[in-house]
């Protein structure tokens, strides 16, 4: 399959992405990663296009990397801030989207605390007969596709260098630790890692890692140490402290004792194990602070850096797709 065969206008979920589509995203991201090393790290690919950054929920990494990605592709950006928008005067989200459509927006990047909002806006764009592409930048507890894609790129890069290949992850053991049940990052990662043929293990308290998740082709562990045995990669998830009020979790101290990633625990993994975290990190809770900053172990800075190239690839593929 080649880049010309890309047929998606929206990126809302990774649930039905085919291996050849992941490969195209990885190859395109690698090309843009090379562009970003040039003295002038910019290309005219999306010149004249408008990218609306519609973040109805807080974000540091996703919002800034999408904005930088759009600018590196020479697109114009519209920065929508809900706090200072007409949403405060009662305008609906769909009317907000239609307002931005009327300004000839070509791509909408949407984050919202409620699952399904990007899908709703994409459906409305299609119903109106527009060619606008919608990208889910994290919706509620549903999915965070570009986070999983940048994680995938980072993992494959570790295994196959500057030209990351999906097949490099085949049978590699990846352990995802934490609140899987409520994590949009975990859900998207499970889809992409399974598509790559990775051996995916989930670990956390039974309240947050239900056995039913095994239907997704993964292994469930309620004890961390057995899960970590011979792991190639460990991905710690941000602990959402509001889950404590909902009695899904014991105290943070107890959580760290049972499920926190420490240097001692990483000794159970393979010798060259690497640690990932989507951020923001609760240092000393999901993972000890020294590990986050250890360049021999932590891939966190690589994840953030790769986020720009991967989001350039997604904007490029959706923004230039010839849908037949
Ligand atoms: N990983 C992630 O989505 O981080 P932000 O909330 O800062 O965008």
XYZ file of C-alpha atoms and ligand atoms in Angstrom:
332
model
C 0.000 0.000 0.000
C 1.271 3.501 -0.790
C 0.649 6.969 0.578
C -1.732 7.700 -2.361
C -4.064 4.986 -1.094
C -4.761 6.816 2.192
C -8.561 7.121 2.351
C -9.326 8.537 5.812
C -10.628 12.050 6.252
C -10.926 11.776 10.050
C -8.833 10.170 12.799
C -11.276 9.444 15.613
C -10.185 6.019 16.872
C -7.489 3.421 16.249
C -9.933 0.523 16.670
C -10.172 -0.159 12.936
C -6.799 1.070 11.646
C -5.115 -1.529 9.415
C -1.412 -2.458 9.713
C -0.687 -0.824 6.325
C -2.174 2.448 7.633
C 0.088 2.306 10.703
C 3.038 1.706 8.375
C 2.153 4.762 6.287
C 1.862 6.881 9.448
C 5.240 5.591 10.706
C 6.967 6.229 7.352
C 5.444 9.698 6.992
C 6.354 10.559 10.596
C 9.954 9.458 9.939
C 10.107 11.815 6.923
C 8.856 14.708 9.031
C 11.228 13.809 11.882
C 14.035 14.323 9.333
C 12.532 17.700 8.280
C 12.618 18.764 11.945
C 16.411 18.252 12.073
C 17.039 20.734 9.221
C 18.307 24.282 9.884
C 14.904 25.510 8.625
C 12.532 22.855 9.971
C 9.556 23.803 7.845
C 7.855 22.634 4.621
C 5.121 24.329 2.529
C 2.902 21.197 2.466
C -0.233 22.717 4.041
C 0.278 26.312 2.913
C -3.091 28.076 2.679
C -4.864 25.473 4.857
C -6.449 26.369 8.198
C -6.073 24.122 11.251
C -8.439 24.881 14.166
C -7.161 23.802 17.578
C -10.329 23.248 19.599
C -9.296 22.284 23.122
C -12.312 22.219 25.444
C -10.139 20.528 28.123
C -6.650 21.370 29.453
C -3.583 20.196 27.581
C 0.106 21.055 27.404
C 1.702 18.396 25.189
C -1.063 17.660 22.682
C -2.127 21.245 22.073
C 1.371 22.676 21.698
C 2.646 19.863 19.527
C -0.368 20.089 17.192
C 0.154 23.849 16.927
C 3.856 23.456 16.199
C 3.150 20.615 13.759
C 0.648 22.779 11.840
C 3.119 25.682 11.727
C 5.978 23.444 10.564
C 3.668 22.451 7.675
C 3.020 26.161 6.933
C -0.698 25.977 7.815
C -2.527 28.833 9.527
C -3.853 28.015 12.998
C -6.998 29.115 14.817
C -6.656 28.828 18.588
C -10.022 28.322 20.192
C -10.165 28.894 23.974
C -13.464 27.856 25.572
C -13.023 30.207 28.547
C -13.078 33.304 26.335
C -15.432 31.999 23.638
C -19.133 32.443 22.900
C -19.718 29.075 24.619
C -20.007 31.299 27.708
C -22.990 32.994 26.060
C -24.763 29.697 25.457
C -23.487 28.811 21.970
C -23.447 25.038 21.409
C -20.344 23.074 20.463
C -21.847 22.224 17.050
C -22.581 25.899 16.366
C -19.026 26.734 17.446
C -17.745 24.149 14.958
C -19.991 25.569 12.203
C -18.632 29.063 12.920
C -15.074 27.812 12.397
C -16.201 25.951 9.245
C -17.522 29.245 7.864
C -13.981 30.627 8.219
C -12.831 27.915 5.773
C -11.211 25.667 8.344
C -9.713 22.558 6.708
C -8.773 20.499 9.769
C -10.220 20.468 13.289
C -8.204 19.110 16.197
C -10.612 18.450 19.061
C -10.107 17.603 22.727
C -13.100 17.317 25.019
C -13.809 15.841 28.463
C -16.842 14.015 27.058
C -16.381 10.874 24.968
C -17.797 11.177 21.450
C -17.568 14.942 20.842
C -15.009 14.684 17.969
C -17.181 11.968 16.364
C -20.267 14.195 16.596
C -18.460 17.104 14.951
C -17.041 14.821 12.237
C -20.546 13.523 11.483
C -21.831 17.080 11.215
C -18.981 18.040 8.864
C -19.819 15.031 6.659
C -23.570 15.756 6.792
C -22.874 19.296 5.582
C -20.839 17.876 2.688
C -17.554 19.506 3.721
C -14.086 18.032 3.108
C -12.997 18.966 6.614
C -10.898 16.425 8.528
C -11.468 15.930 12.251
C -8.772 14.637 14.598
C -9.577 13.303 18.051
C -7.003 14.870 20.413
C -8.418 12.962 23.413
C -12.117 12.533 24.197
C -13.227 11.603 27.695
C -12.411 7.997 28.516
C -12.716 6.911 24.878
C -9.491 7.343 22.883
C -6.367 9.439 22.333
C -5.206 8.205 18.919
C -2.260 10.547 18.324
C -0.797 9.785 21.779
C -0.810 6.077 20.913
C 0.682 6.802 17.478
C 3.558 8.800 18.962
C 4.076 6.016 21.519
C 4.118 3.489 18.673
C 6.631 5.574 16.708
C 8.841 5.895 19.812
C 8.746 2.143 20.519
C 9.452 1.182 16.891
C 12.230 3.790 16.715
C 13.932 2.141 19.690
C 13.813 -1.214 17.908
C 14.416 -0.278 14.283
C 16.113 3.139 14.260
C 15.370 6.149 12.062
C 13.023 4.194 9.772
C 10.613 2.681 12.345
C 8.808 -0.499 11.246
C 5.546 -1.796 12.756
C 6.771 -5.394 12.584
C 9.675 -4.558 14.923
C 7.217 -4.807 17.829
C 6.086 -8.337 16.951
C 6.126 -10.464 20.165
C 7.814 -7.707 22.206
C 6.418 -7.549 25.729
C 4.811 -4.205 26.623
C 3.350 -3.722 30.115
C 0.815 -0.928 30.662
C 0.380 -0.080 34.344
C -2.344 1.908 36.084
C -5.940 2.983 35.570
C -6.652 1.143 32.333
C -10.433 1.257 32.732
C -10.699 5.053 32.536
C -7.692 5.691 30.276
C -8.197 6.887 26.702
C -4.414 6.554 26.242
C -4.477 2.877 27.270
C -7.404 2.069 24.970
C -5.729 3.580 21.892
C -2.422 1.951 22.820
C -4.014 -1.476 23.162
C -5.389 -1.174 19.602
C -2.078 -0.044 18.069
C 0.128 -2.464 20.011
C -2.119 -5.419 19.183
C -2.087 -4.388 15.503
C 1.729 -4.492 15.721
C 1.631 -8.018 17.188
C 3.083 -6.961 20.553
C 2.558 -9.115 23.658
C 0.474 -6.663 25.727
C 0.116 -7.008 29.514
C -2.066 -4.749 31.684
C -1.382 -4.351 35.414
C -3.246 -2.503 38.149
C -5.880 -2.860 40.863
C -8.872 -5.101 39.997
C -11.162 -2.054 40.212
C -9.188 -0.366 37.410
C -8.106 -3.384 35.324
C -11.137 -5.659 34.930
C -10.605 -9.196 33.662
C -13.023 -8.484 30.743
C -10.244 -6.464 29.051
C -8.700 -9.809 28.047
C -11.279 -9.834 25.233
C -8.985 -7.259 23.540
C -6.228 -9.878 23.213
C -4.186 -8.748 26.228
C -3.142 -10.298 29.572
C -4.527 -8.901 32.842
C -2.478 -8.843 36.090
C -3.536 -7.569 39.495
C 0.002 -7.934 40.843
C 2.731 -5.881 39.221
C 5.877 -7.950 39.786
C 4.792 -11.046 37.780
C 3.577 -8.752 34.977
C 6.991 -7.071 34.692
C 8.955 -10.299 34.201
C 11.018 -10.019 30.980
C 9.200 -6.877 29.798
C 10.817 -4.939 26.948
C 8.845 -1.761 27.642
C 6.848 -0.451 30.602
C 4.240 2.249 30.083
C 2.999 3.923 33.281
C -0.283 5.818 33.029
C -1.182 9.019 34.837
C -3.174 8.277 37.956
C -6.374 10.294 37.906
C -6.623 11.275 41.570
C -10.383 11.876 41.289
C -10.683 8.050 41.192
C -9.795 8.023 44.903
C -12.983 9.919 45.740
C -14.873 7.355 43.669
C -13.297 4.530 45.771
C -11.567 2.927 42.791
C -8.235 3.425 44.554
C -6.600 3.211 47.979
C -4.316 6.059 49.105
C -1.605 7.341 46.761
C 1.037 5.919 49.114
C -0.567 2.474 48.954
C -0.942 2.726 45.172
C 2.759 3.534 44.835
C 3.699 0.615 47.089
C 1.633 -1.854 45.028
C 1.898 -0.458 41.497
C 4.558 2.278 41.429
C 7.450 1.748 38.996
C 10.782 1.730 40.846
C 14.341 0.851 39.879
C 14.051 -2.382 41.884
C 10.942 -3.392 39.993
C 12.508 -2.599 36.613
C 15.220 -5.152 37.505
C 12.537 -7.805 36.889
C 12.308 -6.701 33.248
C 14.735 -7.342 30.402
C 18.141 -5.662 30.875
C 17.505 -2.858 28.364
C 13.933 -2.090 29.446
C 12.622 1.396 28.632
C 9.975 3.396 30.445
C 7.213 5.450 28.809
C 4.648 7.809 30.321
C 2.169 9.950 28.328
C 2.361 12.772 30.892
C 1.600 14.684 32.927
C 3.541 12.596 35.483
C 2.646 12.439 39.182
C 6.257 11.998 40.315
C 6.605 9.510 43.166
C 3.158 8.012 42.495
C 3.100 6.154 39.140
C 6.887 6.186 38.915
C 9.815 7.363 41.041
C 11.101 10.789 40.080
C 14.675 9.635 39.346
C 13.461 7.187 36.679
C 11.565 9.875 34.761
C 14.835 11.819 34.417
C 17.121 8.849 33.721
C 18.140 9.080 30.022
C 19.180 5.400 29.997
C 15.646 4.313 30.893
C 13.098 7.063 30.279
C 11.657 7.629 26.795
C 9.464 10.507 28.016
C 11.472 13.278 26.234
C 11.512 11.140 23.037
C 7.723 10.753 23.250
C 7.252 14.520 23.452
C 9.748 15.203 20.652
C 8.226 12.556 18.371
C 4.764 13.980 19.025
C 5.469 16.880 16.657
C 6.588 14.677 13.729
C 3.729 12.198 14.232
C 1.140 14.996 14.392
C 2.662 16.556 11.260
C 2.130 13.178 9.573
C -1.505 12.971 10.700
C -2.270 16.566 9.625
C -0.569 15.926 6.293
C -2.326 12.617 5.578
C -5.799 13.904 6.489
C -5.234 17.354 4.981
C -4.138 16.069 1.577
C -6.171 12.833 1.327
C -7.819 12.209 -2.045
C -10.959 10.406 -0.924
C -12.526 8.374 -3.747
N -0.441 13.168 27.014
C -1.304 14.176 26.969
O -2.384 14.087 26.381
O -0.865 15.315 27.616
P -1.629 16.688 27.607
O -2.865 16.535 28.455
O -0.647 17.672 28.206
O -1.995 17.039 26.198
